[in-house]
Amino acid sequence: MRASKSRSQKTEVRNQNFKTYEIHISGAEGIYEEAEILKIVKGYTKRALDHPRGKPDKIVITIEEIKQEPKKIQLLPVTTLRCKSPDEAKKIIFQMLSDIGVSKKGINNSFKVLNSQKTMRGASLILKESGIRVEPDKERGIRVSRLGIEKSAEKALAWKLSKMRINTTTVREALILASKVTSHPDVTAEICISDDPDYTTGYIATKKLGYLRIPNIKKYGEKHGGRVFIVKEDTDIDSLIHYLEKIPVIVSGVRFD
Ligand code: PML
């Protein structure tokens, strides 16, 4: 599901006073059984219409049959860190990324994307050493798609997250997404700040450290946010994008460490 709102902006271009562009409001993805489709479509529509980023004027829901057997992956383990402010969050992220060899330029460029008022529809790709942004379309970004969780794993996850008092759709979906992203061998880390103004917990995820939730990563009411995937310098970018956007992946196991 993609929900957006169109907005006109005055331009300097001759004979064309206004340019219309789309503001991203909400997005959601999943792999489901045919019998669940109506329920899911209703839920996605409601989510788009009630979104804290505003009322969309366009909601696009695409339903596609998955023909390829999904690749099975494990869910990342979840930890919530202690963090009191966006400044502290930045220090934590800086330290963690430096420890795994991400350059200062790569980290600074990641924060530029995440702090920009112009939120992207998808994620940005940043090279680990040179810090160069390599996603082909800087407005659209990379949209991680075709991802889901098996019913037995979903139950185990709900039980585990309930015990941690964080069993929400937001956490479950972000965790499944981060698990798909970091399952690719060329992805070093993902950093995420929600672009919802009322959601102030973000995360950093790596294969080794798992999914590390960072409270107070931004201030309440702020609309900036997004996702950055930091990737190895010699990554085959087209093949990575194909994996993230097109290859069906399903979580079939939940780690309890
Ligand atoms: C989003 O998709 O809006 C980002 C969600 C971040 C979830 C962080 C968490 O609470 O674990």
PDB file of C-alpha atoms and ligand atoms in Angstrom:
ATOM      1  CA  MET A   1       0.000   0.000   0.000  1.00  0.00           C
ATOM      2  CA  ARG A   2       1.217   3.514  -0.821  1.00  0.00           C
ATOM      3  CA  ALA A   3      -0.617   6.589   0.384  1.00  0.00           C
ATOM      4  CA  SER A   4       0.362  10.087  -0.661  1.00  0.00           C
ATOM      5  CA  LYS A   5      -0.858  13.630  -0.866  1.00  0.00           C
ATOM      6  CA  SER A   6      -0.202  15.947  -3.799  1.00  0.00           C
ATOM      7  CA  ARG A   7       1.052  19.428  -3.216  1.00  0.00           C
ATOM      8  CA  SER A   8       1.727  22.331  -5.592  1.00  0.00           C
ATOM      9  CA  GLN A   9       4.849  24.438  -5.287  1.00  0.00           C
ATOM     10  CA  LYS A  10       5.630  27.692  -7.071  1.00  0.00           C
ATOM     11  CA  THR A  11       8.468  27.225  -9.556  1.00  0.00           C
ATOM     12  CA  GLU A  12      10.787  29.527 -11.466  1.00  0.00           C
ATOM     13  CA  VAL A  13      10.314  27.584 -14.694  1.00  0.00           C
ATOM     14  CA  ARG A  14       8.970  29.781 -17.533  1.00  0.00           C
ATOM     15  CA  ASN A  15       5.349  29.136 -18.626  1.00  0.00           C
ATOM     16  CA  GLN A  16       4.855  26.826 -15.696  1.00  0.00           C
ATOM     17  CA  ASN A  17       4.008  28.525 -12.433  1.00  0.00           C
ATOM     18  CA  PHE A  18       3.329  25.497 -10.272  1.00  0.00           C
ATOM     19  CA  LYS A  19       4.915  22.091 -10.021  1.00  0.00           C
ATOM     20  CA  THR A  20       2.921  19.300  -8.378  1.00  0.00           C
ATOM     21  CA  TYR A  21       4.734  16.720  -6.294  1.00  0.00           C
ATOM     22  CA  GLU A  22       3.660  13.886  -4.037  1.00  0.00           C
ATOM     23  CA  ILE A  23       4.221  13.835  -0.291  1.00  0.00           C
ATOM     24  CA  HIS A  24       4.630  10.351   1.141  1.00  0.00           C
ATOM     25  CA  ILE A  25       2.056   9.618   3.858  1.00  0.00           C
ATOM     26  CA  SER A  26       2.167   5.889   4.528  1.00  0.00           C
ATOM     27  CA  GLY A  27       3.351   2.560   3.107  1.00  0.00           C
ATOM     28  CA  ALA A  28       2.966  -1.102   3.985  1.00  0.00           C
ATOM     29  CA  GLU A  29       3.925  -4.469   2.482  1.00  0.00           C
ATOM     30  CA  GLY A  30       3.257  -8.092   3.290  1.00  0.00           C
ATOM     31  CA  ILE A  31       2.964 -11.674   2.063  1.00  0.00           C
ATOM     32  CA  TYR A  32      -0.414 -13.206   2.908  1.00  0.00           C
ATOM     33  CA  GLU A  33      -2.687 -16.129   2.097  1.00  0.00           C
ATOM     34  CA  GLU A  34      -5.455 -15.463  -0.455  1.00  0.00           C
ATOM     35  CA  ALA A  35      -8.132 -15.854   2.254  1.00  0.00           C
ATOM     36  CA  GLU A  36      -6.646 -12.922   4.192  1.00  0.00           C
ATOM     37  CA  ILE A  37      -6.657 -10.397   1.331  1.00  0.00           C
ATOM     38  CA  LEU A  38      -9.932  -8.580   2.113  1.00  0.00           C
ATOM     39  CA  LYS A  39      -9.061  -8.170   5.777  1.00  0.00           C
ATOM     40  CA  ILE A  40      -5.571  -6.900   4.955  1.00  0.00           C
ATOM     41  CA  VAL A  41      -6.813  -4.423   2.323  1.00  0.00           C
ATOM     42  CA  LYS A  42      -9.310  -3.034   4.840  1.00  0.00           C
ATOM     43  CA  GLY A  43      -6.590  -2.687   7.483  1.00  0.00           C
ATOM     44  CA  TYR A  44      -4.134  -1.000   5.091  1.00  0.00           C
ATOM     45  CA  THR A  45      -6.836   1.423   3.880  1.00  0.00           C
ATOM     46  CA  LYS A  46      -7.765   2.377   7.434  1.00  0.00           C
ATOM     47  CA  ARG A  47      -4.117   2.860   8.300  1.00  0.00           C
ATOM     48  CA  ALA A  48      -3.618   5.208   5.335  1.00  0.00           C
ATOM     49  CA  LEU A  49      -6.766   7.223   6.094  1.00  0.00           C
ATOM     50  CA  ASP A  50      -5.973   7.648   9.804  1.00  0.00           C
ATOM     51  CA  HIS A  51      -2.295   8.427   9.409  1.00  0.00           C
ATOM     52  CA  PRO A  52      -0.605  10.997  11.694  1.00  0.00           C
ATOM     53  CA  ARG A  53       1.276  12.453   8.666  1.00  0.00           C
ATOM     54  CA  GLY A  54      -2.041  13.696   7.288  1.00  0.00           C
ATOM     55  CA  LYS A  55      -4.927  12.762   5.008  1.00  0.00           C
ATOM     56  CA  PRO A  56      -3.811  11.186   1.719  1.00  0.00           C
ATOM     57  CA  ASP A  57      -5.512  12.101  -1.557  1.00  0.00           C
ATOM     58  CA  LYS A  58      -4.238   8.934  -3.241  1.00  0.00           C
ATOM     59  CA  ILE A  59      -4.050   5.380  -1.880  1.00  0.00           C
ATOM     60  CA  VAL A  60      -2.651   2.691  -4.186  1.00  0.00           C
ATOM     61  CA  ILE A  61      -3.005  -0.929  -3.160  1.00  0.00           C
ATOM     62  CA  THR A  62      -1.316  -3.527  -5.369  1.00  0.00           C
ATOM     63  CA  ILE A  63      -1.983  -7.241  -4.964  1.00  0.00           C
ATOM     64  CA  GLU A  64       0.350  -9.611  -6.770  1.00  0.00           C
ATOM     65  CA  GLU A  65       0.495 -13.389  -6.779  1.00  0.00           C
ATOM     66  CA  ILE A  66       3.864 -14.627  -5.533  1.00  0.00           C
ATOM     67  CA  LYS A  67       5.022 -17.265  -8.003  1.00  0.00           C
ATOM     68  CA  GLN A  68       8.496 -17.915  -6.628  1.00  0.00           C
ATOM     69  CA  GLU A  69       8.982 -19.956  -3.441  1.00  0.00           C
ATOM     70  CA  PRO A  70       9.971 -17.403  -0.727  1.00  0.00           C
ATOM     71  CA  LYS A  71      13.494 -17.584   0.694  1.00  0.00           C
ATOM     72  CA  LYS A  72      13.351 -18.416   4.405  1.00  0.00           C
ATOM     73  CA  ILE A  73      15.199 -16.229   6.876  1.00  0.00           C
ATOM     74  CA  GLN A  74      15.555 -15.869  10.656  1.00  0.00           C
ATOM     75  CA  LEU A  75      14.273 -12.823  12.487  1.00  0.00           C
ATOM     76  CA  LEU A  76      16.902 -10.567  14.072  1.00  0.00           C
ATOM     77  CA  PRO A  77      17.027 -10.585  17.890  1.00  0.00           C
ATOM     78  CA  VAL A  78      15.520  -7.428  19.462  1.00  0.00           C
ATOM     79  CA  THR A  79      17.038  -5.188  22.150  1.00  0.00           C
ATOM     80  CA  THR A  80      15.871  -1.780  23.374  1.00  0.00           C
ATOM     81  CA  LEU A  81      18.763   0.527  24.265  1.00  0.00           C
ATOM     82  CA  ARG A  82      18.660   3.313  26.846  1.00  0.00           C
ATOM     83  CA  CYS A  83      18.722   6.691  25.159  1.00  0.00           C
ATOM     84  CA  LYS A  84      17.387  10.018  26.443  1.00  0.00           C
ATOM     85  CA  SER A  85      17.783  12.417  23.499  1.00  0.00           C
ATOM     86  CA  PRO A  86      18.423  12.728  19.752  1.00  0.00           C
ATOM     87  CA  ASP A  87      22.000  13.845  20.548  1.00  0.00           C
ATOM     88  CA  GLU A  88      22.638  10.713  22.580  1.00  0.00           C
ATOM     89  CA  ALA A  89      21.074   8.616  19.797  1.00  0.00           C
ATOM     90  CA  LYS A  90      23.453  10.164  17.287  1.00  0.00           C
ATOM     91  CA  LYS A  91      26.448   9.366  19.513  1.00  0.00           C
ATOM     92  CA  ILE A  92      25.300   5.734  19.926  1.00  0.00           C
ATOM     93  CA  ILE A  93      24.826   5.308  16.177  1.00  0.00           C
ATOM     94  CA  PHE A  94      28.154   7.005  15.395  1.00  0.00           C
ATOM     95  CA  GLN A  95      29.993   4.703  17.761  1.00  0.00           C
ATOM     96  CA  MET A  96      28.333   1.529  16.499  1.00  0.00           C
ATOM     97  CA  LEU A  97      28.842   2.322  12.841  1.00  0.00           C
ATOM     98  CA  SER A  98      32.473   3.408  13.355  1.00  0.00           C
ATOM     99  CA  ASP A  99      33.114   0.137  15.193  1.00  0.00           C
ATOM    100  CA  ILE A 100      32.036  -1.840  12.137  1.00  0.00           C
ATOM    101  CA  GLY A 101      34.147   0.228   9.741  1.00  0.00           C
ATOM    102  CA  VAL A 102      31.645   2.769   8.380  1.00  0.00           C
ATOM    103  CA  SER A 103      33.454   6.006   7.452  1.00  0.00           C
ATOM    104  CA  LYS A 104      32.650   9.370   9.034  1.00  0.00           C
ATOM    105  CA  LYS A 105      31.439  10.567   5.632  1.00  0.00           C
ATOM    106  CA  GLY A 106      29.128   7.565   5.350  1.00  0.00           C
ATOM    107  CA  ILE A 107      27.643   8.271   8.780  1.00  0.00           C
ATOM    108  CA  ASN A 108      27.254  12.015   8.133  1.00  0.00           C
ATOM    109  CA  ASN A 109      25.609  11.392   4.771  1.00  0.00           C
ATOM    110  CA  SER A 110      23.219   8.921   6.431  1.00  0.00           C
ATOM    111  CA  PHE A 111      22.140  11.575   8.942  1.00  0.00           C
ATOM    112  CA  LYS A 112      21.712  14.107   6.119  1.00  0.00           C
ATOM    113  CA  VAL A 113      19.113  11.803   4.556  1.00  0.00           C
ATOM    114  CA  LEU A 114      17.407  10.976   7.861  1.00  0.00           C
ATOM    115  CA  ASN A 115      17.235  14.592   9.029  1.00  0.00           C
ATOM    116  CA  SER A 116      16.071  16.059   5.727  1.00  0.00           C
ATOM    117  CA  GLN A 117      12.618  17.669   5.735  1.00  0.00           C
ATOM    118  CA  LYS A 118      12.083  16.178   2.280  1.00  0.00           C
ATOM    119  CA  THR A 119      11.300  12.584   3.224  1.00  0.00           C
ATOM    120  CA  MET A 120      11.866   9.881   0.635  1.00  0.00           C
ATOM    121  CA  ARG A 121       9.300   7.238  -0.278  1.00  0.00           C
ATOM    122  CA  GLY A 122      11.848   4.442   0.102  1.00  0.00           C
ATOM    123  CA  ALA A 123      15.330   3.930   1.502  1.00  0.00           C
ATOM    124  CA  SER A 124      18.656   5.471   0.582  1.00  0.00           C
ATOM    125  CA  LEU A 125      21.739   3.328  -0.183  1.00  0.00           C
ATOM    126  CA  ILE A 126      25.076   4.600   1.104  1.00  0.00           C
ATOM    127  CA  LEU A 127      28.497   3.069   0.448  1.00  0.00           C
ATOM    128  CA  LYS A 128      30.302   2.129   3.635  1.00  0.00           C
ATOM    129  CA  GLU A 129      33.731   3.685   2.890  1.00  0.00           C
ATOM    130  CA  SER A 130      33.288   6.494   0.341  1.00  0.00           C
ATOM    131  CA  GLY A 131      29.935   7.539   1.842  1.00  0.00           C
ATOM    132  CA  ILE A 132      28.476   8.003  -1.674  1.00  0.00           C
ATOM    133  CA  ARG A 133      24.688   7.756  -2.108  1.00  0.00           C
ATOM    134  CA  VAL A 134      23.987   5.217  -4.828  1.00  0.00           C
ATOM    135  CA  GLU A 135      20.214   4.681  -5.076  1.00  0.00           C
ATOM    136  CA  PRO A 136      19.233   5.433  -8.692  1.00  0.00           C
ATOM    137  CA  ASP A 137      16.185   7.583  -7.834  1.00  0.00           C
ATOM    138  CA  LYS A 138      16.823   9.964  -4.926  1.00  0.00           C
ATOM    139  CA  GLU A 139      13.139  10.780  -4.370  1.00  0.00           C
ATOM    140  CA  ARG A 140      11.710   7.292  -4.621  1.00  0.00           C
ATOM    141  CA  GLY A 141      14.591   5.430  -2.990  1.00  0.00           C
ATOM    142  CA  ILE A 142      14.497   1.637  -2.562  1.00  0.00           C
ATOM    143  CA  ARG A 143      11.203   0.098  -1.536  1.00  0.00           C
ATOM    144  CA  VAL A 144      11.693  -3.143   0.325  1.00  0.00           C
ATOM    145  CA  SER A 145       8.886  -5.411  -0.813  1.00  0.00           C
ATOM    146  CA  ARG A 146       7.740  -9.049  -0.861  1.00  0.00           C
ATOM    147  CA  LEU A 147       8.382  -9.825   2.777  1.00  0.00           C
ATOM    148  CA  GLY A 148       6.333 -11.669   5.346  1.00  0.00           C
ATOM    149  CA  ILE A 149       6.320 -14.020   8.299  1.00  0.00           C
ATOM    150  CA  GLU A 150       5.062 -17.608   8.673  1.00  0.00           C
ATOM    151  CA  LYS A 151       2.089 -18.091  10.997  1.00  0.00           C
ATOM    152  CA  SER A 152       4.034 -20.105  13.616  1.00  0.00           C
ATOM    153  CA  ALA A 153       6.855 -17.557  13.689  1.00  0.00           C
ATOM    154  CA  GLU A 154       4.304 -14.725  13.920  1.00  0.00           C
ATOM    155  CA  LYS A 155       2.797 -16.324  17.041  1.00  0.00           C
ATOM    156  CA  ALA A 156       6.213 -16.792  18.629  1.00  0.00           C
ATOM    157  CA  LEU A 157       7.104 -13.201  17.789  1.00  0.00           C
ATOM    158  CA  ALA A 158       3.859 -11.792  19.230  1.00  0.00           C
ATOM    159  CA  TRP A 159       4.495 -13.709  22.464  1.00  0.00           C
ATOM    160  CA  LYS A 160       8.093 -12.526  22.666  1.00  0.00           C
ATOM    161  CA  LEU A 161       7.261  -8.872  21.924  1.00  0.00           C
ATOM    162  CA  SER A 162       4.282  -8.926  24.329  1.00  0.00           C
ATOM    163  CA  LYS A 163       6.644  -9.900  27.111  1.00  0.00           C
ATOM    164  CA  MET A 164       8.745  -6.853  26.185  1.00  0.00           C
ATOM    165  CA  ARG A 165       5.535  -4.712  25.961  1.00  0.00           C
ATOM    166  CA  ILE A 166       6.267  -3.746  22.373  1.00  0.00           C
ATOM    167  CA  ASN A 167       3.931  -6.029  20.419  1.00  0.00           C
ATOM    168  CA  THR A 168       2.732  -3.426  17.907  1.00  0.00           C
ATOM    169  CA  THR A 169       2.288  -3.526  14.133  1.00  0.00           C
ATOM    170  CA  THR A 170       4.981  -0.834  13.805  1.00  0.00           C
ATOM    171  CA  VAL A 171       7.600  -2.886  15.647  1.00  0.00           C
ATOM    172  CA  ARG A 172       6.650  -6.197  13.990  1.00  0.00           C
ATOM    173  CA  GLU A 173       6.755  -4.740  10.465  1.00  0.00           C
ATOM    174  CA  ALA A 174       9.998  -2.816  11.023  1.00  0.00           C
ATOM    175  CA  LEU A 175      11.644  -5.919  12.480  1.00  0.00           C
ATOM    176  CA  ILE A 176      10.623  -8.112   9.534  1.00  0.00           C
ATOM    177  CA  LEU A 177      11.858  -5.456   7.114  1.00  0.00           C
ATOM    178  CA  ALA A 178      15.211  -5.064   8.910  1.00  0.00           C
ATOM    179  CA  SER A 179      15.590  -8.857   8.936  1.00  0.00           C
ATOM    180  CA  LYS A 180      15.135  -9.013   5.157  1.00  0.00           C
ATOM    181  CA  VAL A 181      17.466  -6.066   4.545  1.00  0.00           C
ATOM    182  CA  THR A 182      20.304  -7.368   6.742  1.00  0.00           C
ATOM    183  CA  SER A 183      19.936 -10.917   5.358  1.00  0.00           C
ATOM    184  CA  HIS A 184      21.670  -9.686   2.186  1.00  0.00           C
ATOM    185  CA  PRO A 185      25.433 -10.342   2.422  1.00  0.00           C
ATOM    186  CA  ASP A 186      26.358  -6.852   1.128  1.00  0.00           C
ATOM    187  CA  VAL A 187      24.295  -4.908   3.675  1.00  0.00           C
ATOM    188  CA  THR A 188      26.414  -3.719   6.606  1.00  0.00           C
ATOM    189  CA  ALA A 189      23.699  -1.874   8.561  1.00  0.00           C
ATOM    190  CA  GLU A 190      20.292  -0.267   8.423  1.00  0.00           C
ATOM    191  CA  ILE A 191      19.410   2.938  10.289  1.00  0.00           C
ATOM    192  CA  CYS A 192      15.781   3.979  10.609  1.00  0.00           C
ATOM    193  CA  ILE A 193      13.952   6.982  12.001  1.00  0.00           C
ATOM    194  CA  SER A 194      10.176   6.871  11.604  1.00  0.00           C
ATOM    195  CA  ASP A 195       8.789   9.790   9.629  1.00  0.00           C
ATOM    196  CA  ASP A 196       5.623   9.693  11.767  1.00  0.00           C
ATOM    197  CA  PRO A 197       5.629  12.855  13.923  1.00  0.00           C
ATOM    198  CA  ASP A 198       4.327  10.935  16.941  1.00  0.00           C
ATOM    199  CA  TYR A 199       6.801   8.017  16.787  1.00  0.00           C
ATOM    200  CA  THR A 200      10.155   8.779  18.374  1.00  0.00           C
ATOM    201  CA  THR A 201      11.805   5.343  18.595  1.00  0.00           C
ATOM    202  CA  GLY A 202      14.136   4.364  15.771  1.00  0.00           C
ATOM    203  CA  TYR A 203      16.619   1.555  15.319  1.00  0.00           C
ATOM    204  CA  ILE A 204      19.911   0.410  13.951  1.00  0.00           C
ATOM    205  CA  ALA A 205      20.185  -3.152  12.659  1.00  0.00           C
ATOM    206  CA  THR A 206      23.139  -5.339  11.723  1.00  0.00           C
ATOM    207  CA  LYS A 207      23.537  -9.090  11.278  1.00  0.00           C
ATOM    208  CA  LYS A 208      25.778  -9.317  14.352  1.00  0.00           C
ATOM    209  CA  LEU A 209      24.117  -6.873  16.761  1.00  0.00           C
ATOM    210  CA  GLY A 210      20.537  -7.613  15.722  1.00  0.00           C
ATOM    211  CA  TYR A 211      17.729  -5.050  15.869  1.00  0.00           C
ATOM    212  CA  LEU A 212      18.638  -2.349  18.380  1.00  0.00           C
ATOM    213  CA  ARG A 213      15.757  -0.024  19.225  1.00  0.00           C
ATOM    214  CA  ILE A 214      16.749   3.555  20.100  1.00  0.00           C
ATOM    215  CA  PRO A 215      14.149   5.587  22.034  1.00  0.00           C
ATOM    216  CA  ASN A 216      14.118   9.406  21.630  1.00  0.00           C
ATOM    217  CA  ILE A 217      15.952   9.241  18.316  1.00  0.00           C
ATOM    218  CA  LYS A 218      13.978  12.342  17.364  1.00  0.00           C
ATOM    219  CA  LYS A 219      11.746  14.857  19.137  1.00  0.00           C
ATOM    220  CA  TYR A 220       7.973  14.386  19.289  1.00  0.00           C
ATOM    221  CA  GLY A 221       6.213  16.260  16.466  1.00  0.00           C
ATOM    222  CA  GLU A 222       9.138  16.218  14.019  1.00  0.00           C
ATOM    223  CA  LYS A 223       8.251  14.975  10.541  1.00  0.00           C
ATOM    224  CA  HIS A 224      11.673  13.996   9.240  1.00  0.00           C
ATOM    225  CA  GLY A 225      12.828  10.383   9.042  1.00  0.00           C
ATOM    226  CA  GLY A 226      13.494   7.541   6.663  1.00  0.00           C
ATOM    227  CA  ARG A 227      15.719   4.536   6.139  1.00  0.00           C
ATOM    228  CA  VAL A 228      19.355   4.226   5.123  1.00  0.00           C
ATOM    229  CA  PHE A 229      21.011   0.968   4.103  1.00  0.00           C
ATOM    230  CA  ILE A 230      24.793   1.101   4.435  1.00  0.00           C
ATOM    231  CA  VAL A 231      26.343  -1.307   1.963  1.00  0.00           C
ATOM    232  CA  LYS A 232      29.791  -2.682   1.126  1.00  0.00           C
ATOM    233  CA  GLU A 233      31.821  -0.547  -1.269  1.00  0.00           C
ATOM    234  CA  ASP A 234      31.881  -3.173  -4.063  1.00  0.00           C
ATOM    235  CA  THR A 235      28.181  -4.090  -3.872  1.00  0.00           C
ATOM    236  CA  ASP A 236      26.446  -4.991  -7.126  1.00  0.00           C
ATOM    237  CA  ILE A 237      23.751  -2.330  -6.646  1.00  0.00           C
ATOM    238  CA  ASP A 238      21.296  -3.627  -9.288  1.00  0.00           C
ATOM    239  CA  SER A 239      21.391  -7.099  -7.836  1.00  0.00           C
ATOM    240  CA  LEU A 240      20.905  -5.770  -4.262  1.00  0.00           C
ATOM    241  CA  ILE A 241      17.908  -3.671  -5.366  1.00  0.00           C
ATOM    242  CA  HIS A 242      16.444  -6.719  -7.123  1.00  0.00           C
ATOM    243  CA  TYR A 243      16.774  -8.741  -3.896  1.00  0.00           C
ATOM    244  CA  LEU A 244      15.204  -6.037  -1.716  1.00  0.00           C
ATOM    245  CA  GLU A 245      12.342  -5.155  -4.049  1.00  0.00           C
ATOM    246  CA  LYS A 246      11.553  -8.364  -5.921  1.00  0.00           C
ATOM    247  CA  ILE A 247      12.725 -11.531  -4.184  1.00  0.00           C
ATOM    248  CA  PRO A 248      10.081 -12.936  -1.816  1.00  0.00           C
ATOM    249  CA  VAL A 249      11.466 -13.536   1.661  1.00  0.00           C
ATOM    250  CA  ILE A 250       9.605 -15.014   4.602  1.00  0.00           C
ATOM    251  CA  VAL A 251      10.616 -15.122   8.250  1.00  0.00           C
ATOM    252  CA  SER A 252      10.389 -18.731   9.366  1.00  0.00           C
ATOM    253  CA  GLY A 253      12.200 -18.579  12.690  1.00  0.00           C
ATOM    254  CA  VAL A 254      12.429 -16.309  15.725  1.00  0.00           C
ATOM    255  CA  ARG A 255      15.607 -16.268  17.828  1.00  0.00           C
ATOM    256  CA  PHE A 256      15.177 -16.059  21.593  1.00  0.00           C
ATOM    257  CA  ASP A 257      18.643 -14.825  22.578  1.00  0.00           C
TER     258      ASP A 257
HETATM  259  C1  PML B   1       8.437   3.105  10.450  1.00  0.00           C
HETATM  260  O1  PML B   1       8.263   2.221   9.613  1.00  0.00           O
HETATM  261  O2  PML B   1       7.698   4.087  10.562  1.00  0.00           O
HETATM  262  C2  PML B   1       9.605   2.985  11.351  1.00  0.00           C
HETATM  263  C3  PML B   1       9.307   2.179  12.519  1.00  0.00           C
HETATM  264  C4  PML B   1      10.438   2.126  13.510  1.00  0.00           C
HETATM  265  C5  PML B   1      10.105   1.161  14.606  1.00  0.00           C
HETATM  266  C6  PML B   1      11.082   1.205  15.704  1.00  0.00           C
HETATM  267  C7  PML B   1      10.637   0.330  16.869  1.00  0.00           C
HETATM  268  O3  PML B   1       9.811   0.788  17.665  1.00  0.00           O
HETATM  269  O4  PML B   1      11.138  -0.791  16.990  1.00  0.00           O
END
